[in-house]
Amino acid sequence: EVDLEVRLVELDLRSDSDVPDVPPPTDSTPEILKRALSGLSARWKNWWIRGILSLAMISVFFLIIYLGSFMLMLLVLSIQVKCYHEIITIGYRVYHSYDLPWFRSLSWYFLLCVNYFFYGETIADYFAMFVQRREQLQFLIRYHRFISFALYLTGFCMFVLSLVKKHYRLQFYMFAWTHVTLLITVTQSHLVIQNLFEGMIWFLVPISSVICNDITAYIFGFFFGRTPLIKLSPKKTWEGFIGGFFSTVVFGFIFSYFLAQHQYFVCPVEYNSETNRFVTECEPSELFQMQKYSVPPLVQAVVGWEVVNMYPFQMHSIALSTFASLIGPFGGFFASGFKRAFKIKDFADTIPGHGGIMDRFDCQYLMATFVHVYITSFIRGPNPSKLLKQLLILQPEQQLSVYKTLKSHLLEKGILQPSMRG
């Protein structure tokens, strides 16, 4: 009996270790670009392709910003689904020869479950008044977490029922693959949307800083790169890394100055239940009001200024840009290690010269988590508007109880006027 167990383990190991390579992606560069750049060397051809496509993507990004916050949320959701598809597809291509049952179906089912949970939480948090007016939604929101758990539990049971003898270990590998992919894509994209609700500036500055660092590090590395930075990415150089850092900090500081002047970018995104639209109207907080700062004596001797006028948010932009340029690239290094493990150059061939969508957003997900933690740790305080929305959806007797408790507290502190005591 012991020998039989040993033989089964050996068969299991043999089945799991014989993993085929992922087929290399095809070249998706448009024919018109191939003909126009046919006379250039491979190095300069890649430079022009990356440059042209980068400008095109930035232009589309600005157009979506102009269309408003709702379109930005749809963009985040679309990128999330595409990144998830690229990572899951790699797993399917690697292990498809084993004919594992339900792998892709369960992967997409778990994606739907997790998105249902996170977006349901967002709706309950930011669209409380809208939900309160629709009885059919009240049930879904009230039992949202139980429904989400039941949906996940169904997928879990389906996975257990799909287990096949001799491939147990491989199937558990793929189960873990799916859940790690969900953690990387869905959880982080949810944080991106949470940052967006704090104000579009908390969405644009971090994302733009990562894009700026990616572009400037590539430019500095292309023209001045001599010293390799890390073995996982042989093309990354110290010159590009340092040049990208200083360029990103300067860019973030200047970009924040222009954004901080407009309510459209600094006000929290709120849903107006009367007009059924997202609005960005408010009295800007102190973060976005011009302040005077004394220049340190050592700096005064260099620039000749004693006082400078700037927005407090610009100081925070330095922290965001520093993370984007020093820590953010490690998201890219992590992705490089992942690709090397499966002997692939890119996650996909969606964007000529760039690879897949995941190749462009590997650093963004790490940045989203940092921004969310930064806001909750150093920026966000009590939100009267959000608290009022929650009070308005309470039952009348609950509202009255809150009113009496608050009134008693204010009377004890002497905040209420004597004329209001009656």
Short mmCIF file of C-alpha atoms in Angstrom, two decimals, residues 46-409:
data_model
loop_
_atom_site.label_atom_id
_atom_site.label_comp_id
_atom_site.label_asym_id
_atom_site.label_seq_id
_atom_site.Cartn_x
_atom_site.Cartn_y
_atom_site.Cartn_z
CA ASN A 46 11.25 49.68 -31.85
CA TRP A 47 11.89 53.25 -30.62
CA TRP A 48 9.55 54.76 -33.20
CA ILE A 49 6.85 52.13 -32.77
CA ARG A 50 6.85 52.58 -28.98
CA GLY A 51 6.84 56.36 -29.36
CA ILE A 52 3.96 56.52 -31.84
CA LEU A 53 1.80 54.07 -29.88
CA SER A 54 2.61 55.85 -26.59
CA LEU A 55 1.38 59.16 -28.00
CA ALA A 56 -1.76 57.48 -29.31
CA MET A 57 -2.53 55.90 -25.91
CA ILE A 58 -1.90 59.19 -24.06
CA SER A 59 -4.26 60.98 -26.47
CA VAL A 60 -7.02 58.43 -25.85
CA PHE A 61 -6.41 58.72 -22.10
CA PHE A 62 -6.89 62.52 -22.20
CA LEU A 63 -10.08 62.06 -24.20
CA ILE A 64 -11.48 59.69 -21.56
CA ILE A 65 -10.55 62.18 -18.82
CA TYR A 66 -12.55 64.80 -20.70
CA LEU A 67 -15.56 62.45 -20.86
CA GLY A 68 -15.66 62.26 -17.07
CA SER A 69 -15.17 60.02 -14.06
CA PHE A 70 -17.72 57.39 -15.11
CA MET A 71 -15.79 56.72 -18.32
CA LEU A 72 -12.58 56.47 -16.29
CA MET A 73 -14.22 53.80 -14.12
CA LEU A 74 -15.22 51.87 -17.24
CA LEU A 75 -11.64 52.20 -18.50
CA VAL A 76 -10.29 50.78 -15.22
CA LEU A 77 -12.76 47.87 -15.43
CA SER A 78 -11.80 47.16 -19.07
CA ILE A 79 -8.08 47.18 -18.24
CA GLN A 80 -8.69 44.91 -15.26
CA VAL A 81 -10.54 42.33 -17.37
CA LYS A 82 -7.90 42.43 -20.12
CA CYS A 83 -5.00 42.03 -17.66
CA TYR A 84 -6.79 39.13 -16.01
CA HIS A 85 -7.38 37.55 -19.42
CA GLU A 86 -3.70 37.83 -20.37
CA ILE A 87 -2.45 36.19 -17.18
CA ILE A 88 -5.06 33.43 -17.19
CA THR A 89 -4.38 32.76 -20.88
CA ILE A 90 -0.72 32.09 -20.09
CA GLY A 91 -1.78 29.48 -17.55
CA TYR A 92 -4.20 27.91 -20.00
CA ARG A 93 -1.58 27.76 -22.78
CA VAL A 94 0.93 26.17 -20.45
CA TYR A 95 -1.38 23.51 -19.11
CA HIS A 96 -3.93 23.06 -21.92
CA SER A 97 -2.36 19.75 -23.01
CA TYR A 98 -3.49 18.20 -19.73
CA ASP A 99 -7.12 18.82 -20.64
CA LEU A 100 -8.02 20.03 -17.14
CA PRO A 101 -11.81 20.33 -16.81
CA TRP A 102 -13.51 23.67 -16.12
CA PHE A 103 -10.26 25.63 -15.68
CA ARG A 104 -11.15 28.61 -17.88
CA SER A 105 -14.83 28.51 -16.94
CA LEU A 106 -14.03 28.58 -13.22
CA SER A 107 -11.42 31.30 -13.70
CA TRP A 108 -13.96 33.63 -15.30
CA TYR A 109 -16.62 32.63 -12.77
CA PHE A 110 -14.33 33.65 -9.90
CA LEU A 111 -13.64 36.95 -11.68
CA LEU A 112 -17.38 37.66 -11.82
CA CYS A 113 -17.79 36.73 -8.14
CA VAL A 114 -14.99 38.99 -6.93
CA ASN A 115 -16.12 41.90 -9.10
CA TYR A 116 -19.67 41.44 -7.83
CA PHE A 117 -18.37 41.70 -4.26
CA PHE A 118 -16.15 44.75 -4.74
CA TYR A 119 -18.48 46.74 -6.97
CA GLY A 120 -21.38 45.91 -4.67
CA GLU A 121 -19.37 47.35 -1.78
CA THR A 122 -18.74 50.49 -3.82
CA ILE A 123 -22.44 50.88 -4.67
CA ALA A 124 -23.43 50.46 -1.02
CA ASP A 125 -20.80 52.98 0.03
CA TYR A 126 -21.21 55.75 -2.55
CA PHE A 127 -24.73 55.25 -3.96
CA ALA A 128 -26.70 54.82 -0.73
CA MET A 129 -29.43 57.34 -1.64
CA PHE A 130 -29.88 55.78 -5.09
CA VAL A 131 -30.24 52.31 -3.57
CA GLN A 132 -32.67 53.54 -0.91
CA ARG A 133 -35.14 54.60 -3.59
CA ARG A 134 -35.23 51.18 -5.27
CA GLU A 135 -36.66 48.31 -3.25
CA GLN A 136 -35.23 45.60 -5.51
CA LEU A 137 -31.71 46.86 -4.83
CA GLN A 138 -32.22 47.13 -1.08
CA PHE A 139 -32.40 43.34 -0.76
CA LEU A 140 -29.20 42.86 -2.78
CA ILE A 141 -27.30 45.45 -0.75
CA ARG A 142 -28.58 44.25 2.63
CA TYR A 143 -27.48 40.66 1.96
CA HIS A 144 -24.65 41.58 -0.37
CA ARG A 145 -21.84 39.86 1.52
CA PHE A 146 -23.84 36.69 2.10
CA ILE A 147 -24.73 36.52 -1.61
CA SER A 148 -21.09 37.11 -2.55
CA PHE A 149 -19.93 34.35 -0.23
CA ALA A 150 -22.56 31.96 -1.58
CA LEU A 151 -21.43 32.65 -5.14
CA TYR A 152 -17.79 32.04 -4.23
CA LEU A 153 -18.69 28.89 -2.32
CA THR A 154 -20.45 27.54 -5.43
CA GLY A 155 -17.25 28.02 -7.46
CA PHE A 156 -15.20 26.42 -4.68
CA CYS A 157 -17.40 23.31 -4.69
CA MET A 158 -17.26 23.14 -8.50
CA PHE A 159 -13.47 23.17 -8.30
CA VAL A 160 -13.42 20.30 -5.80
CA LEU A 161 -15.76 18.29 -8.03
CA SER A 162 -13.48 18.90 -11.03
CA LEU A 163 -10.38 17.34 -9.43
CA VAL A 164 -8.87 14.61 -11.62
CA LYS A 165 -6.67 11.75 -10.42
CA LYS A 166 -2.94 12.20 -11.22
CA HIS A 167 -3.39 15.95 -11.71
CA TYR A 168 -4.36 17.02 -8.19
CA ARG A 169 -1.21 19.04 -7.60
CA LEU A 170 -1.40 20.71 -10.99
CA GLN A 171 -5.04 21.66 -10.45
CA PHE A 172 -4.25 23.19 -7.08
CA TYR A 173 -1.43 25.14 -8.78
CA MET A 174 -3.98 26.55 -11.19
CA PHE A 175 -6.44 27.28 -8.37
CA ALA A 176 -3.72 29.32 -6.67
CA TRP A 177 -2.83 30.92 -10.04
CA THR A 178 -6.41 32.14 -10.43
CA HIS A 179 -6.59 33.58 -6.92
CA VAL A 180 -3.23 35.35 -7.12
CA THR A 181 -4.33 36.84 -10.46
CA LEU A 182 -7.54 38.05 -8.81
CA LEU A 183 -5.48 39.64 -6.05
CA ILE A 184 -3.21 41.41 -8.53
CA THR A 185 -5.91 42.66 -10.89
CA VAL A 186 -9.35 42.94 -9.28
CA THR A 187 -8.31 44.04 -5.80
CA GLN A 188 -5.93 46.67 -7.12
CA SER A 189 -8.38 48.00 -9.69
CA HIS A 190 -10.94 48.37 -6.89
CA LEU A 191 -8.41 50.53 -5.02
CA VAL A 192 -7.88 52.63 -8.16
CA ILE A 193 -11.61 53.40 -8.23
CA GLN A 194 -11.59 54.17 -4.51
CA ASN A 195 -8.78 56.66 -5.14
CA LEU A 196 -10.80 58.19 -7.97
CA PHE A 197 -13.73 58.86 -5.63
CA GLU A 198 -11.39 60.88 -3.39
CA GLY A 199 -10.85 63.28 -6.28
CA MET A 200 -9.64 62.85 -9.82
CA ILE A 201 -6.26 64.36 -8.87
CA TRP A 202 -5.57 61.29 -6.69
CA PHE A 203 -6.15 59.17 -9.78
CA LEU A 204 -4.33 61.26 -12.39
CA VAL A 205 -1.14 62.24 -10.56
CA PRO A 206 -0.13 58.68 -9.52
CA ILE A 207 -1.00 57.15 -12.90
CA SER A 208 0.70 59.96 -14.83
CA SER A 209 3.78 59.70 -12.60
CA VAL A 210 4.16 56.00 -13.41
CA ILE A 211 3.70 56.72 -17.12
CA CYS A 212 6.22 59.59 -16.96
CA ASN A 213 8.76 57.41 -15.13
CA ASP A 214 8.30 54.62 -17.66
CA ILE A 215 8.84 56.98 -20.61
CA THR A 216 11.73 59.04 -19.18
CA ALA A 217 13.54 55.98 -17.81
CA TYR A 218 13.31 54.42 -21.27
CA ILE A 219 14.62 57.62 -22.93
CA PHE A 220 17.52 58.07 -20.50
CA GLY A 221 18.36 54.38 -20.73
CA PHE A 222 18.13 54.40 -24.54
CA PHE A 223 20.54 57.32 -24.99
CA PHE A 224 22.77 57.17 -21.89
CA GLY A 225 22.33 53.67 -20.46
CA ARG A 226 25.57 51.84 -19.76
CA THR A 227 25.27 50.22 -16.32
CA PRO A 228 22.84 47.27 -15.89
CA LEU A 229 20.36 47.76 -13.05
CA ILE A 230 18.91 44.30 -12.37
CA LYS A 231 19.38 40.87 -13.95
CA LEU A 232 15.64 40.27 -14.26
CA SER A 233 15.45 43.13 -16.81
CA PRO A 234 18.74 43.30 -18.74
CA LYS A 235 17.65 46.43 -20.65
CA LYS A 236 17.09 48.43 -17.43
CA THR A 237 20.04 50.65 -16.51
CA TRP A 238 21.05 52.80 -13.56
CA GLU A 239 21.19 55.83 -15.84
CA GLY A 240 17.58 55.30 -16.87
CA PHE A 241 16.50 54.60 -13.29
CA ILE A 242 18.09 57.79 -11.90
CA GLY A 243 17.04 59.96 -14.84
CA GLY A 244 13.49 58.66 -14.56
CA PHE A 245 13.42 59.46 -10.83
CA PHE A 246 14.37 63.13 -11.14
CA SER A 247 12.19 63.64 -14.21
CA THR A 248 9.16 62.09 -12.50
CA VAL A 249 9.49 64.18 -9.32
CA VAL A 250 9.70 67.39 -11.36
CA PHE A 251 6.80 66.33 -13.58
CA GLY A 252 4.59 65.38 -10.61
CA PHE A 253 5.29 68.69 -8.87
CA ILE A 254 4.42 70.78 -11.95
CA PHE A 255 1.46 68.63 -13.04
CA SER A 256 -0.04 68.86 -9.53
CA TYR A 257 0.20 72.66 -9.65
CA PHE A 258 -1.99 72.83 -12.75
CA LEU A 259 -4.52 70.24 -11.58
CA ALA A 260 -4.91 71.79 -8.11
CA GLN A 261 -6.34 74.96 -9.67
CA HIS A 262 -9.52 73.27 -10.95
CA GLN A 263 -12.49 71.94 -8.97
CA TYR A 264 -13.05 69.30 -11.63
CA PHE A 265 -9.85 67.55 -10.54
CA VAL A 266 -9.69 68.21 -6.78
CA CYS A 267 -13.29 67.69 -5.60
CA PRO A 268 -14.39 64.20 -4.51
CA VAL A 269 -16.47 62.38 -7.10
CA GLU A 270 -20.03 62.10 -5.79
CA TYR A 271 -23.20 60.68 -7.26
CA ASN A 272 -26.13 63.11 -7.46
CA SER A 273 -29.28 61.01 -7.09
CA GLU A 274 -31.50 63.85 -8.34
CA THR A 275 -29.73 64.27 -11.67
CA ASN A 276 -28.42 60.67 -11.88
CA ARG A 277 -24.96 62.01 -12.67
CA PHE A 278 -21.51 62.11 -11.10
CA VAL A 279 -20.62 65.60 -9.88
CA THR A 280 -17.32 67.19 -8.86
CA GLU A 281 -18.39 70.40 -7.15
CA CYS A 282 -17.18 71.49 -3.72
CA GLU A 283 -15.27 74.06 -1.73
CA PRO A 284 -11.66 72.88 -2.20
CA SER A 285 -10.00 71.69 0.99
CA GLU A 286 -6.85 73.26 2.42
CA LEU A 287 -4.79 70.82 0.39
CA PHE A 288 -5.82 72.71 -2.74
CA GLN A 289 -5.61 76.29 -1.47
CA MET A 290 -2.50 78.34 -2.18
CA GLN A 291 -0.22 78.72 0.85
CA LYS A 292 3.00 80.59 1.58
CA TYR A 293 6.07 78.60 2.61
CA SER A 294 9.39 79.86 3.92
CA VAL A 295 12.38 78.69 1.94
CA PRO A 296 15.18 77.05 4.02
CA PRO A 297 18.26 79.30 4.39
CA LEU A 298 20.52 76.96 2.39
CA VAL A 299 18.09 76.97 -0.53
CA GLN A 300 17.64 80.74 -0.25
CA ALA A 301 21.33 81.21 -1.01
CA VAL A 302 20.87 79.28 -4.27
CA VAL A 303 17.51 80.51 -5.59
CA GLY A 304 17.35 83.91 -3.91
CA TRP A 305 13.73 83.41 -2.70
CA GLU A 306 12.63 83.77 0.91
CA VAL A 307 9.00 82.73 0.41
CA VAL A 308 7.26 80.58 -2.22
CA ASN A 309 3.57 80.18 -3.00
CA MET A 310 2.41 76.63 -3.65
CA TYR A 311 -0.40 74.18 -3.00
CA PRO A 312 0.06 71.78 -0.06
CA PHE A 313 -0.85 68.93 -2.40
CA GLN A 314 2.36 69.60 -4.31
CA MET A 315 4.30 68.38 -1.27
CA HIS A 316 2.28 65.17 -1.33
CA SER A 317 2.97 64.85 -5.05
CA ILE A 318 6.67 64.53 -4.23
CA ALA A 319 5.92 61.45 -2.09
CA LEU A 320 3.71 59.98 -4.82
CA SER A 321 6.30 60.63 -7.55
CA THR A 322 9.12 59.23 -5.41
CA PHE A 323 7.22 55.99 -4.89
CA ALA A 324 6.30 55.83 -8.59
CA SER A 325 9.94 56.13 -9.65
CA LEU A 326 11.79 54.20 -6.90
CA ILE A 327 9.38 51.46 -5.78
CA GLY A 328 6.90 51.34 -8.66
CA PRO A 329 9.44 49.79 -11.08
CA PHE A 330 9.65 46.75 -8.81
CA GLY A 331 6.18 45.87 -10.05
CA GLY A 332 7.75 45.72 -13.51
CA PHE A 333 10.66 43.65 -12.20
CA PHE A 334 8.17 41.24 -10.62
CA ALA A 335 6.40 40.94 -13.98
CA SER A 336 9.77 40.36 -15.70
CA GLY A 337 10.53 37.50 -13.32
CA PHE A 338 7.12 36.02 -14.00
CA LYS A 339 7.67 36.17 -17.77
CA ARG A 340 11.12 34.68 -17.47
CA ALA A 341 9.68 31.78 -15.48
CA PHE A 342 7.51 30.89 -18.48
CA LYS A 343 10.05 31.89 -21.13
CA ILE A 344 7.92 34.62 -22.70
CA LYS A 345 8.85 38.13 -23.78
CA ASP A 346 5.48 39.80 -23.22
CA PHE A 347 2.14 38.93 -21.65
CA ALA A 348 0.45 39.37 -25.03
CA ASP A 349 0.81 41.25 -28.33
CA THR A 350 -2.11 43.65 -27.87
CA ILE A 351 -0.03 46.83 -28.31
CA PRO A 352 2.76 46.78 -30.93
CA GLY A 353 6.12 47.63 -29.39
CA HIS A 354 4.73 47.42 -25.87
CA GLY A 355 3.38 43.89 -25.52
CA GLY A 356 0.17 43.26 -23.64
CA ILE A 357 -1.95 45.54 -21.48
CA MET A 358 -0.41 43.92 -18.40
CA ASP A 359 3.06 44.90 -19.66
CA ARG A 360 1.99 48.56 -19.49
CA PHE A 361 0.15 48.38 -16.16
CA ASP A 362 2.36 46.10 -14.07
CA CYS A 363 3.61 49.11 -12.05
CA GLN A 364 0.21 50.79 -11.81
CA TYR A 365 -1.29 48.15 -9.55
CA LEU A 366 1.47 48.53 -6.97
CA MET A 367 1.01 52.31 -7.16
CA ALA A 368 -2.75 52.03 -6.56
CA THR A 369 -2.21 50.23 -3.25
CA PHE A 370 0.30 52.83 -2.08
CA VAL A 371 -1.99 55.75 -2.93
CA HIS A 372 -4.91 54.13 -1.10
CA VAL A 373 -2.78 53.49 2.00
CA TYR A 374 -1.31 57.01 1.77
CA ILE A 375 -4.77 58.63 1.64
CA THR A 376 -6.16 56.62 4.55
CA SER A 377 -3.01 57.20 6.64
CA PHE A 378 -2.19 60.85 6.02
CA ILE A 379 -5.07 62.57 4.19
CA ARG A 380 -8.56 61.28 4.84
CA GLY A 381 -10.43 62.56 7.87
CA PRO A 382 -14.07 62.33 8.98
CA ASN A 383 -16.38 62.85 6.00
CA PRO A 384 -19.57 64.75 7.04
CA SER A 385 -21.15 64.27 3.60
CA LYS A 386 -20.69 60.51 3.70
CA LEU A 387 -21.93 60.32 7.30
CA LEU A 388 -25.05 62.33 6.41
CA LYS A 389 -25.86 59.94 3.54
CA GLN A 390 -25.66 57.00 5.94
CA LEU A 391 -27.92 58.77 8.46
CA LEU A 392 -30.54 59.50 5.83
CA ILE A 393 -31.01 55.83 4.99
CA LEU A 394 -31.68 54.86 8.62
CA GLN A 395 -35.18 54.19 9.89
CA PRO A 396 -36.97 57.25 11.42
CA GLU A 397 -36.67 55.93 15.00
CA GLN A 398 -32.93 55.33 14.46
CA GLN A 399 -32.49 58.86 13.11
CA LEU A 400 -34.32 60.25 16.14
CA SER A 401 -32.09 58.27 18.50
CA VAL A 402 -28.97 59.65 16.79
CA TYR A 403 -30.41 63.18 16.98
CA LYS A 404 -31.09 62.90 20.74
CA THR A 405 -27.63 61.49 21.43
CA LEU A 406 -25.93 64.22 19.38
CA LYS A 407 -28.04 66.96 20.99
CA SER A 408 -27.19 65.70 24.48
CA HIS A 409 -23.49 65.62 23.59
#
